[in-house]
PDB file of C-alpha atoms in Angstrom:
ATOM      1  CA  MET A 273       0.000   0.000   0.000  1.00  0.00           C
ATOM      2  CA  ARG A 274       2.778   2.376   0.852  1.00  0.00           C
ATOM      3  CA  ASP A 275       4.587   1.548  -2.434  1.00  0.00           C
ATOM      4  CA  HIS A 276       1.522   2.369  -4.543  1.00  0.00           C
ATOM      5  CA  THR A 277       1.044   5.645  -2.696  1.00  0.00           C
ATOM      6  CA  LYS A 278       4.653   6.620  -3.399  1.00  0.00           C
ATOM      7  CA  LEU A 279       4.308   5.819  -7.102  1.00  0.00           C
ATOM      8  CA  ARG A 280       1.091   7.857  -7.434  1.00  0.00           C
ATOM      9  CA  LYS A 281       2.635  10.842  -5.667  1.00  0.00           C
ATOM     10  CA  GLY A 282       5.719  10.604  -7.866  1.00  0.00           C
ATOM     11  CA  LEU A 283       3.558  10.613 -11.035  1.00  0.00           C
ATOM     12  CA  GLU A 284       1.590  13.644  -9.898  1.00  0.00           C
ATOM     13  CA  SER A 285       4.716  15.587  -8.986  1.00  0.00           C
ATOM     14  CA  THR A 286       6.798  14.802 -12.081  1.00  0.00           C
ATOM     15  CA  GLY A 287       4.101  14.385 -14.770  1.00  0.00           C
ATOM     16  CA  GLY A 288       6.129  11.442 -16.141  1.00  0.00           C
ATOM     17  CA  SER A 289       5.481   7.760 -16.443  1.00  0.00           C
ATOM     18  CA  PHE A 290       6.732   4.857 -14.476  1.00  0.00           C
ATOM     19  CA  PRO A 291       7.042   1.161 -15.227  1.00  0.00           C
ATOM     20  CA  GLY A 292       3.917  -0.773 -14.407  1.00  0.00           C
ATOM     21  CA  LEU A 293       1.494   2.081 -15.161  1.00  0.00           C
ATOM     22  CA  PRO A 294      -0.477   2.532 -18.418  1.00  0.00           C
ATOM     23  CA  ARG A 295       1.242   4.691 -21.059  1.00  0.00           C
ATOM     24  CA  VAL A 296      -0.675   7.496 -22.730  1.00  0.00           C
ATOM     25  CA  ARG A 297      -0.623   7.912 -26.554  1.00  0.00           C
ATOM     26  CA  HIS A 298      -2.144  11.086 -28.003  1.00  0.00           C
ATOM     27  CA  THR A 299      -3.854   9.845 -31.165  1.00  0.00           C
ATOM     28  CA  GLY A 300      -6.605  12.422 -31.545  1.00  0.00           C
ATOM     29  CA  GLY A 301      -9.479   9.941 -31.496  1.00  0.00           C
ATOM     30  CA  SER A 302     -10.584   6.381 -31.067  1.00  0.00           C
ATOM     31  CA  ARG A 303     -10.437   5.712 -34.835  1.00  0.00           C
ATOM     32  CA  TYR A 304      -6.663   5.216 -34.539  1.00  0.00           C
ATOM     33  CA  PRO A 305      -5.640   1.726 -33.388  1.00  0.00           C
ATOM     34  CA  THR A 306      -4.157   1.421 -29.892  1.00  0.00           C
ATOM     35  CA  GLY A 307      -1.916  -1.351 -28.776  1.00  0.00           C
ATOM     36  CA  PRO A 308      -1.763  -3.082 -25.405  1.00  0.00           C
ATOM     37  CA  GLY A 309      -0.876  -0.688 -22.643  1.00  0.00           C
ATOM     38  CA  TRP A 310      -1.845   2.453 -24.571  1.00  0.00           C
ATOM     39  CA  ILE A 311      -4.700   4.821 -23.711  1.00  0.00           C
ATOM     40  CA  PRO A 312      -6.099   7.259 -26.349  1.00  0.00           C
ATOM     41  CA  CYS A 313      -5.489  10.903 -25.581  1.00  0.00           C
ATOM     42  CA  GLN A 314      -9.241  11.574 -25.376  1.00  0.00           C
ATOM     43  CA  ALA A 315      -9.441   9.055 -22.548  1.00  0.00           C
ATOM     44  CA  ARG A 316      -7.368  11.389 -20.336  1.00  0.00           C
ATOM     45  CA  ASN A 317      -8.871  14.719 -19.497  1.00  0.00           C
ATOM     46  CA  ASP A 318      -6.735  15.417 -16.488  1.00  0.00           C
ATOM     47  CA  GLY A 319      -3.465  16.151 -18.303  1.00  0.00           C
ATOM     48  CA  PRO A 320      -2.168  18.874 -20.662  1.00  0.00           C
ATOM     49  CA  VAL A 321      -2.771  18.547 -24.454  1.00  0.00           C
ATOM     50  CA  SER A 322       0.432  17.533 -26.253  1.00  0.00           C
ATOM     51  CA  SER A 323       1.696  18.780 -29.645  1.00  0.00           C
ATOM     52  CA  THR A 324       0.444  15.542 -31.195  1.00  0.00           C
ATOM     53  CA  GLY A 325      -3.048  16.251 -29.950  1.00  0.00           C
ATOM     54  CA  GLN A 326      -2.898  19.737 -31.443  1.00  0.00           C
ATOM     55  CA  ALA A 327      -1.920  18.225 -34.799  1.00  0.00           C
ATOM     56  CA  CYS A 328      -4.893  15.876 -34.593  1.00  0.00           C
ATOM     57  CA  GLN A 329      -7.231  18.784 -33.969  1.00  0.00           C
ATOM     58  CA  ALA A 330      -5.711  20.796 -36.830  1.00  0.00           C
ATOM     59  CA  ARG A 331      -6.231  17.874 -39.171  1.00  0.00           C
ATOM     60  CA  LYS A 332      -9.857  17.631 -38.102  1.00  0.00           C
ATOM     61  CA  ASP A 333     -10.362  21.348 -38.702  1.00  0.00           C
ATOM     62  CA  LYS A 334      -8.838  21.071 -42.169  1.00  0.00           C
ATOM     63  CA  GLN A 335     -11.107  18.161 -43.109  1.00  0.00           C
ATOM     64  CA  GLN A 336     -14.134  20.029 -41.819  1.00  0.00           C
ATOM     65  CA  ALA A 337     -13.192  23.099 -43.883  1.00  0.00           C
ATOM     66  CA  ARG A 338     -12.819  20.936 -47.005  1.00  0.00           C
ATOM     67  CA  ARG A 339     -16.246  19.387 -46.498  1.00  0.00           C
ATOM     68  CA  THR A 340     -17.766  22.831 -46.009  1.00  0.00           C
ATOM     69  CA  TRP A 341     -16.154  24.084 -49.248  1.00  0.00           C
ATOM     70  CA  MET A 342     -17.421  21.065 -51.189  1.00  0.00           C
ATOM     71  CA  ARG A 343     -20.973  21.596 -49.926  1.00  0.00           C
ATOM     72  CA  ARG A 344     -20.818  25.278 -50.838  1.00  0.00           C
ATOM     73  CA  TYR A 345     -19.560  24.794 -54.423  1.00  0.00           C
ATOM     74  CA  ARG A 346     -21.125  21.406 -55.164  1.00  0.00           C
ATOM     75  CA  LYS A 347     -23.623  22.812 -57.671  1.00  0.00           C
ATOM     76  CA  GLN A 348     -20.959  24.736 -59.596  1.00  0.00           C
ATOM     77  CA  LEU A 349     -18.718  21.670 -59.779  1.00  0.00           C
ATOM     78  CA  VAL A 350     -21.549  19.479 -61.066  1.00  0.00           C
ATOM     79  CA  MET A 351     -22.512  22.019 -63.746  1.00  0.00           C
ATOM     80  CA  PHE A 352     -18.904  22.399 -64.886  1.00  0.00           C
ATOM     81  CA  THR A 353     -18.451  18.628 -65.160  1.00  0.00           C
ATOM     82  CA  LEU A 354     -21.682  18.194 -67.127  1.00  0.00           C
ATOM     83  CA  SER A 355     -20.836  21.004 -69.540  1.00  0.00           C
ATOM     84  CA  SER A 356     -17.399  19.498 -70.189  1.00  0.00           C
ATOM     85  CA  LEU A 357     -18.888  16.079 -70.917  1.00  0.00           C
ATOM     86  CA  LEU A 358     -21.500  17.562 -73.253  1.00  0.00           C
ATOM     87  CA  SER A 359     -18.822  19.481 -75.167  1.00  0.00           C
ATOM     88  CA  VAL A 360     -16.751  16.338 -75.687  1.00  0.00           C
ATOM     89  CA  ALA A 361     -19.839  14.372 -76.744  1.00  0.00           C
ATOM     90  CA  ALA A 362     -20.834  17.056 -79.258  1.00  0.00           C
ATOM     91  CA  CYS A 363     -17.384  16.987 -80.869  1.00  0.00           C
ATOM     92  CA  ALA A 364     -17.514  13.196 -81.067  1.00  0.00           C
ATOM     93  CA  VAL A 365     -20.909  13.260 -82.813  1.00  0.00           C
ATOM     94  CA  ILE A 366     -19.676  15.746 -85.421  1.00  0.00           C
ATOM     95  CA  THR A 367     -16.633  13.604 -86.173  1.00  0.00           C
ATOM     96  CA  VAL A 368     -18.510  10.307 -86.410  1.00  0.00           C
ATOM     97  CA  ASN A 369     -21.446  11.526 -88.498  1.00  0.00           C
ATOM     98  CA  VAL A 370     -19.467  12.723 -91.536  1.00  0.00           C
ATOM     99  CA  TYR A 371     -21.307  11.364 -94.588  1.00  0.00           C
ATOM    100  CA  PHE A 372     -19.304   9.625 -97.313  1.00  0.00           C
ATOM    101  CA  PRO A 373     -21.209   8.212-100.342  1.00  0.00           C
ATOM    102  CA  GLU A 374     -18.701   5.510-101.258  1.00  0.00           C
ATOM    103  CA  LYS A 375     -20.707   4.025-104.134  1.00  0.00           C
ATOM    104  CA  ASP A 376     -21.228   7.413-105.804  1.00  0.00           C
ATOM    105  CA  VAL A 377     -17.591   8.386-105.274  1.00  0.00           C
ATOM    106  CA  LYS A 378     -16.354   5.190-106.897  1.00  0.00           C
ATOM    107  CA  SER A 379     -18.678   5.753-109.853  1.00  0.00           C
ATOM    108  CA  ALA A 380     -17.448   9.347-110.189  1.00  0.00           C
ATOM    109  CA  TYR A 381     -13.804   8.219-110.150  1.00  0.00           C
ATOM    110  CA  LYS A 382     -14.469   5.723-112.932  1.00  0.00           C
ATOM    111  CA  SER A 383     -16.358   8.270-115.035  1.00  0.00           C
ATOM    112  CA  LEU A 384     -13.527  10.772-114.741  1.00  0.00           C
ATOM    113  CA  GLU A 385     -10.912   8.190-115.704  1.00  0.00           C
ATOM    114  CA  GLU A 386     -12.922   6.968-118.683  1.00  0.00           C
ATOM    115  CA  GLU A 387     -13.318  10.518-119.920  1.00  0.00           C
ATOM    116  CA  LEU A 388      -9.921  12.016-119.085  1.00  0.00           C
ATOM    117  CA  LEU A 389      -7.513   9.069-119.352  1.00  0.00           C
ATOM    118  CA  GLN A 390      -8.946   7.129-122.300  1.00  0.00           C
ATOM    119  CA  PRO A 391      -8.774   8.465-125.859  1.00  0.00           C
ATOM    120  CA  THR A 392     -12.047   9.826-127.146  1.00  0.00           C
ATOM    121  CA  PRO A 393     -13.461   7.516-129.853  1.00  0.00           C
ATOM    122  CA  LYS A 394     -14.148   9.140-133.182  1.00  0.00           C
ATOM    123  CA  LYS A 395     -17.725   9.135-134.355  1.00  0.00           C
ATOM    124  CA  GLU A 396     -18.383   7.949-137.876  1.00  0.00           C
ATOM    125  CA  LYS A 397     -20.171  10.427-140.061  1.00  0.00           C
ATOM    126  CA  GLU A 398     -23.437   9.183-141.430  1.00  0.00           C
ATOM    127  CA  ALA A 399     -24.154   9.789-145.072  1.00  0.00           C
ATOM    128  CA  PRO A 400     -27.054  12.149-145.630  1.00  0.00           C
ATOM    129  CA  GLY A 401     -30.117  10.421-146.918  1.00  0.00           C
ATOM    130  CA  GLN A 402     -33.811  10.244-146.683  1.00  0.00           C
ATOM    131  CA  SER A 403     -35.328   9.528-143.297  1.00  0.00           C
ATOM    132  CA  PRO A 404     -36.574   5.939-143.123  1.00  0.00           C
ATOM    133  CA  THR A 405     -40.266   5.404-143.214  1.00  0.00           C
ATOM    134  CA  SER A 406     -41.963   3.078-140.787  1.00  0.00           C
ATOM    135  CA  SER A 407     -43.612  -0.051-142.132  1.00  0.00           C
ATOM    136  CA  LEU A 408     -45.328  -0.893-138.834  1.00  0.00           C
ATOM    137  CA  ARG A 409     -49.055  -1.092-138.539  1.00  0.00           C
ATOM    138  CA  PRO A 410     -50.941   1.289-136.196  1.00  0.00           C
ATOM    139  CA  GLY A 411     -51.299  -1.389-133.508  1.00  0.00           C
ATOM    140  CA  GLN A 412     -47.614  -2.214-133.643  1.00  0.00           C
ATOM    141  CA  GLN A 413     -46.731   1.466-133.503  1.00  0.00           C
ATOM    142  CA  SER A 414     -48.880   1.863-130.381  1.00  0.00           C
ATOM    143  CA  MET A 415     -47.095  -1.057-128.705  1.00  0.00           C
ATOM    144  CA  LEU A 416     -43.745   0.410-129.697  1.00  0.00           C
ATOM    145  CA  ALA A 417     -44.715   3.721-128.098  1.00  0.00           C
ATOM    146  CA  VAL A 418     -45.549   1.926-124.832  1.00  0.00           C
ATOM    147  CA  ILE A 419     -42.184   0.146-124.848  1.00  0.00           C
ATOM    148  CA  ARG A 420     -40.365   3.422-125.467  1.00  0.00           C
ATOM    149  CA  THR A 421     -42.216   5.076-122.585  1.00  0.00           C
ATOM    150  CA  TRP A 422     -41.292   2.183-120.313  1.00  0.00           C
ATOM    151  CA  ARG A 423     -37.634   2.468-121.312  1.00  0.00           C
ATOM    152  CA  VAL A 424     -37.614   6.210-120.688  1.00  0.00           C
ATOM    153  CA  THR A 425     -39.075   5.621-117.221  1.00  0.00           C
ATOM    154  CA  LEU A 426     -36.377   3.088-116.354  1.00  0.00           C
ATOM    155  CA  VAL A 427     -33.631   5.379-117.614  1.00  0.00           C
ATOM    156  CA  SER A 428     -35.041   8.285-115.605  1.00  0.00           C
ATOM    157  CA  GLU A 429     -35.078   6.206-112.421  1.00  0.00           C
ATOM    158  CA  ALA A 430     -31.498   5.074-113.007  1.00  0.00           C
ATOM    159  CA  MET A 431     -30.406   8.648-113.601  1.00  0.00           C
ATOM    160  CA  ALA A 432     -32.110   9.741-110.380  1.00  0.00           C
ATOM    161  CA  GLN A 433     -30.243   7.064-108.433  1.00  0.00           C
ATOM    162  CA  ASP A 434     -26.964   8.088-110.072  1.00  0.00           C
ATOM    163  CA  ASP A 435     -27.608  11.817-109.680  1.00  0.00           C
ATOM    164  CA  LEU A 436     -25.034  12.391-106.919  1.00  0.00           C
ATOM    165  CA  SER A 437     -22.347  10.557-108.877  1.00  0.00           C
ATOM    166  CA  ARG A 438     -22.977  12.728-111.947  1.00  0.00           C
ATOM    167  CA  ARG A 439     -22.987  15.896-109.865  1.00  0.00           C
ATOM    168  CA  ILE A 440     -19.671  14.926-108.272  1.00  0.00           C
ATOM    169  CA  THR A 441     -18.206  14.307-111.723  1.00  0.00           C
ATOM    170  CA  GLN A 442     -19.412  17.658-113.038  1.00  0.00           C
ATOM    171  CA  GLU A 443     -18.181  19.465-109.924  1.00  0.00           C
ATOM    172  CA  ILE A 444     -14.672  18.022-110.189  1.00  0.00           C
ATOM    173  CA  LYS A 445     -14.500  18.792-113.908  1.00  0.00           C
ATOM    174  CA  GLY A 446     -14.763  22.417-112.830  1.00  0.00           C
ATOM    175  CA  TYR A 447     -11.484  22.154-110.880  1.00  0.00           C
ATOM    176  CA  PRO A 448      -8.643  23.029-113.314  1.00  0.00           C
ATOM    177  CA  GLU A 449      -5.967  21.569-111.041  1.00  0.00           C
ATOM    178  CA  VAL A 450      -7.736  18.195-110.995  1.00  0.00           C
ATOM    179  CA  ILE A 451      -8.097  18.145-114.793  1.00  0.00           C
ATOM    180  CA  ALA A 452      -4.373  18.898-115.108  1.00  0.00           C
ATOM    181  CA  ALA A 453      -3.590  16.093-112.654  1.00  0.00           C
ATOM    182  CA  TYR A 454      -5.589  13.563-114.682  1.00  0.00           C
ATOM    183  CA  LYS A 455      -3.797  14.662-117.847  1.00  0.00           C
ATOM    184  CA  GLY A 456      -0.437  14.209-116.106  1.00  0.00           C
ATOM    185  CA  ILE A 457      -1.369  10.688-115.035  1.00  0.00           C
ATOM    186  CA  GLY A 458      -2.472   9.894-118.589  1.00  0.00           C
ATOM    187  CA  GLN A 459       0.837  11.096-120.052  1.00  0.00           C
ATOM    188  CA  ARG A 460       2.945   8.848-117.812  1.00  0.00           C
ATOM    189  CA  LEU A 461       0.530   5.900-117.830  1.00  0.00           C
ATOM    190  CA  ALA A 462       2.572   3.800-120.277  1.00  0.00           C
ATOM    191  CA  ARG A 463       5.789   4.231-118.292  1.00  0.00           C
ATOM    192  CA  MET A 464       4.029   3.479-114.992  1.00  0.00           C
ATOM    193  CA  ASN A 465       2.568   0.303-116.480  1.00  0.00           C
ATOM    194  CA  GLN A 466       6.066  -0.814-117.462  1.00  0.00           C
ATOM    195  CA  LEU A 467       7.288  -0.351-113.888  1.00  0.00           C
ATOM    196  CA  ARG A 468       4.276  -2.254-112.572  1.00  0.00           C
ATOM    197  CA  ASP A 469       4.810  -5.075-115.085  1.00  0.00           C
ATOM    198  CA  GLN A 470       8.439  -5.346-113.921  1.00  0.00           C
ATOM    199  CA  GLY A 471       7.357  -5.538-110.274  1.00  0.00           C
ATOM    200  CA  LEU A 472       9.193  -2.335-109.372  1.00  0.00           C
ATOM    201  CA  VAL A 473       6.087  -0.335-108.406  1.00  0.00           C
ATOM    202  CA  GLY A 474       2.900  -1.342-106.611  1.00  0.00           C
ATOM    203  CA  GLU A 475      -0.442   0.168-105.642  1.00  0.00           C
ATOM    204  CA  ALA A 476      -0.571   1.108-101.945  1.00  0.00           C
ATOM    205  CA  LYS A 477      -3.665   1.106 -99.722  1.00  0.00           C
ATOM    206  CA  ASP A 478      -3.646   4.930 -99.437  1.00  0.00           C
ATOM    207  CA  GLY A 479      -4.139   5.434-103.171  1.00  0.00           C
ATOM    208  CA  LYS A 480      -0.483   6.207-103.885  1.00  0.00           C
ATOM    209  CA  ALA A 481       2.063   4.329-105.987  1.00  0.00           C
ATOM    210  CA  ALA A 482       4.886   2.771-103.964  1.00  0.00           C
ATOM    211  CA  LEU A 483       8.311   1.440-104.903  1.00  0.00           C
ATOM    212  CA  ARG A 484       8.681  -2.315-104.465  1.00  0.00           C
ATOM    213  CA  ALA A 485      12.389  -2.438-105.333  1.00  0.00           C
ATOM    214  CA  ASN A 486      15.576  -0.692-104.225  1.00  0.00           C
ATOM    215  CA  PRO A 487      18.558   0.714-106.168  1.00  0.00           C
ATOM    216  CA  PRO A 488      20.113  -0.229-108.514  1.00  0.00           C
ATOM    217  CA  GLN A 489      16.860  -1.676-109.880  1.00  0.00           C
ATOM    218  CA  VAL A 490      15.268   1.766-109.687  1.00  0.00           C
ATOM    219  CA  GLY A 491      17.140   4.991-110.253  1.00  0.00           C
ATOM    220  CA  GLU A 492      16.560   8.709-109.899  1.00  0.00           C
ATOM    221  CA  ALA A 493      14.423   8.831-113.033  1.00  0.00           C
ATOM    222  CA  GLU A 494      11.984   6.256-111.669  1.00  0.00           C
ATOM    223  CA  ALA A 495      11.884   7.971-108.269  1.00  0.00           C
ATOM    224  CA  ALA A 496      11.135  11.331-109.906  1.00  0.00           C
ATOM    225  CA  LEU A 497       8.403   9.756-112.024  1.00  0.00           C
ATOM    226  CA  LEU A 498       6.814   8.256-108.930  1.00  0.00           C
ATOM    227  CA  LEU A 499       6.974  11.600-107.131  1.00  0.00           C
ATOM    228  CA  GLU A 500       5.089  13.307-109.964  1.00  0.00           C
ATOM    229  CA  GLU A 501       2.532  10.508-110.089  1.00  0.00           C
ATOM    230  CA  ASN A 502       1.766  10.704-106.382  1.00  0.00           C
ATOM    231  CA  GLY A 503       1.574  14.487-106.534  1.00  0.00           C
ATOM    232  CA  ASP A 504      -1.160  14.297-109.168  1.00  0.00           C
ATOM    233  CA  ARG A 505      -2.997  11.614-107.214  1.00  0.00           C
ATOM    234  CA  GLU A 506      -2.939  13.827-104.123  1.00  0.00           C
ATOM    235  CA  VAL A 507      -4.537  16.663-106.104  1.00  0.00           C
ATOM    236  CA  ILE A 508      -7.294  14.346-107.368  1.00  0.00           C
ATOM    237  CA  ILE A 509      -8.067  12.981-103.898  1.00  0.00           C
ATOM    238  CA  ASN A 510      -8.154  16.486-102.407  1.00  0.00           C
ATOM    239  CA  GLY A 511     -10.530  17.632-105.138  1.00  0.00           C
ATOM    240  CA  MET A 512     -12.809  14.659-104.510  1.00  0.00           C
ATOM    241  CA  ALA A 513     -12.955  15.400-100.774  1.00  0.00           C
ATOM    242  CA  LYS A 514     -13.848  19.061-101.347  1.00  0.00           C
ATOM    243  CA  ALA A 515     -16.530  18.158-103.887  1.00  0.00           C
ATOM    244  CA  ILE A 516     -18.137  15.634-101.523  1.00  0.00           C
ATOM    245  CA  LEU A 517     -18.364  18.106 -98.639  1.00  0.00           C
ATOM    246  CA  LYS A 518     -19.817  20.761-100.927  1.00  0.00           C
ATOM    247  CA  LEU A 519     -22.441  18.610-102.646  1.00  0.00           C
ATOM    248  CA  THR A 520     -23.531  16.834 -99.449  1.00  0.00           C
ATOM    249  CA  GLN A 521     -23.800  20.217 -97.705  1.00  0.00           C
ATOM    250  CA  GLN A 522     -21.355  19.382 -94.936  1.00  0.00           C
ATOM    251  CA  GLU A 523     -19.187  21.972 -93.235  1.00  0.00           C
ATOM    252  CA  ALA A 524     -15.668  22.045 -94.677  1.00  0.00           C
ATOM    253  CA  THR A 525     -13.883  21.992 -91.318  1.00  0.00           C
ATOM    254  CA  PRO A 526     -10.318  20.631 -91.140  1.00  0.00           C
ATOM    255  CA  ALA A 527     -11.581  17.578 -89.224  1.00  0.00           C
ATOM    256  CA  ASN A 528     -14.304  16.815 -91.775  1.00  0.00           C
ATOM    257  CA  LEU A 529     -11.934  17.367 -94.696  1.00  0.00           C
ATOM    258  CA  THR A 530      -9.342  15.033 -93.174  1.00  0.00           C
ATOM    259  CA  LYS A 531     -11.867  12.249 -92.588  1.00  0.00           C
ATOM    260  CA  VAL A 532     -13.452  12.518 -96.039  1.00  0.00           C
ATOM    261  CA  LYS A 533     -10.038  12.735 -97.690  1.00  0.00           C
ATOM    262  CA  THR A 534      -8.951   9.516 -95.967  1.00  0.00           C
ATOM    263  CA  GLN A 535     -12.040   7.706 -97.238  1.00  0.00           C
ATOM    264  CA  ALA A 536     -11.630   9.208-100.713  1.00  0.00           C
ATOM    265  CA  ALA A 537      -8.042   7.914-100.797  1.00  0.00           C
ATOM    266  CA  GLU A 538      -9.161   4.422 -99.747  1.00  0.00           C
ATOM    267  CA  THR A 539     -11.822   4.400-102.466  1.00  0.00           C
ATOM    268  CA  PHE A 540      -9.266   5.555-105.046  1.00  0.00           C
ATOM    269  CA  ALA A 541      -6.953   2.737-103.905  1.00  0.00           C
ATOM    270  CA  SER A 542      -9.737   0.155-104.281  1.00  0.00           C
ATOM    271  CA  ILE A 543     -10.203   1.227-107.910  1.00  0.00           C
ATOM    272  CA  ARG A 544      -6.472   0.853-108.519  1.00  0.00           C
ATOM    273  CA  ARG A 545      -6.535  -2.657-107.038  1.00  0.00           C
ATOM    274  CA  ASP A 546      -9.527  -3.640-109.164  1.00  0.00           C
ATOM    275  CA  ALA A 547      -7.798  -2.353-112.313  1.00  0.00           C
ATOM    276  CA  ALA A 548      -4.463  -4.057-111.536  1.00  0.00           C
ATOM    277  CA  HIS A 549      -3.168  -6.623-114.022  1.00  0.00           C
ATOM    278  CA  PRO A 550      -2.163 -10.139-112.952  1.00  0.00           C
ATOM    279  CA  GLY A 551       1.323 -10.028-111.450  1.00  0.00           C
ATOM    280  CA  TRP A 552       1.101  -6.420-110.233  1.00  0.00           C
ATOM    281  CA  TRP A 553       1.877  -5.614-106.609  1.00  0.00           C
ATOM    282  CA  VAL A 554      -1.143  -4.418-104.602  1.00  0.00           C
ATOM    283  CA  GLN A 555      -1.621  -3.637-100.922  1.00  0.00           C
ATOM    284  CA  ILE A 556      -4.908  -4.613 -99.272  1.00  0.00           C
ATOM    285  CA  PRO A 557      -6.490  -2.455 -96.520  1.00  0.00           C
ATOM    286  CA  ASN A 558      -4.858  -4.395 -93.660  1.00  0.00           C
ATOM    287  CA  GLY A 559      -1.407  -3.465 -95.018  1.00  0.00           C
ATOM    288  CA  THR A 560      -0.471  -6.820 -96.576  1.00  0.00           C
ATOM    289  CA  TRP A 561       1.247  -6.758 -99.967  1.00  0.00           C
ATOM    290  CA  GLY A 562       0.645  -9.390-102.613  1.00  0.00           C
ATOM    291  CA  MET A 563       0.601  -9.952-106.353  1.00  0.00           C
ATOM    292  CA  ARG A 564      -2.685  -9.713-108.205  1.00  0.00           C
ATOM    293  CA  LYS A 565      -3.747 -13.097-109.523  1.00  0.00           C
TER     294      LYS A 565
END
C-alpha cells in the first residue's frame, strides 16, 4: 500500500510515467488503433494537451473546412463537369457523323478516268439520206410507243439514283488543277505500267504508288516519275474530298476534310486494285502486300 502511494505521488509531482502504469498515446481519437498498454489521448482529461493532440485537432479542422467548401460549391462543380462532358460528346458526334457516299464516289472516279484518261473515240459520219419510213401497222406502232415510254421511265429512275455521282463528276470537272492532274497521269501511264509489269512499283492502300524495289533496280528517273505521279494523285483525292463536302452540304472543317479525304483515298486505292493486271503488286487495306492473280 505504501509503495503504490509513493508511485502515485511521484507521477503527480513529475508528470512522467513509471514502469507498471499505463502509457498514454495522443492519437486524436478512437479511430486510430491502440496497442496493449496504450490509452487514447481523449481518454485522459486530467493532463495537458500535447503537440500531437494539437496536430490531430488541426487535421480535423482542415477536413471540416474541405467538407464545407465542397458543400458550398457542389452545384458549380456538377454544372462544370456536365458542360465538359456535353462538349466532348458534341465533338464526337460531329466527327462520327461525316457522310461519305462511297458508291457514288467510286462511280465518279471511274467516269472521270474513262473521260480524261482514255482516248475519245471518233464518231463515224453518217451519209445524208432520206429519213426511213416506218412499215409498222398502227397497232404495232402503239405497242412500240408503250415500250419506249417504259424504257424512258427506267432510264429516268437510273439517272435519279446516279444523280449524286454525276454531280460529283461535273463538280470536279470544274477544278482546273484536278483536270491537269488527270492529264499528267495519262501522259505517264505507259511508263508506270512498265514499272508495274516489272514488279518495281505497286499500288498502296492509301491510293499512292509505292516502290517495291531498291537501287540499282530503280534509279533517280523512276523515283522522280513516282513523285510526280503521287503528286497528281494527291490533287485528285483532295478535289474529290472538297466536292463531296460541298455537294452533301457538310461543313468544310479541317476535321471533316481530313476524314473525307482519308475515305476518298481508300476508295481511289480500291479502284487501282480492281484495275491491276495479274502479277502487279497491290496492298490490301490491312497493309499486306501481294501480287494480283
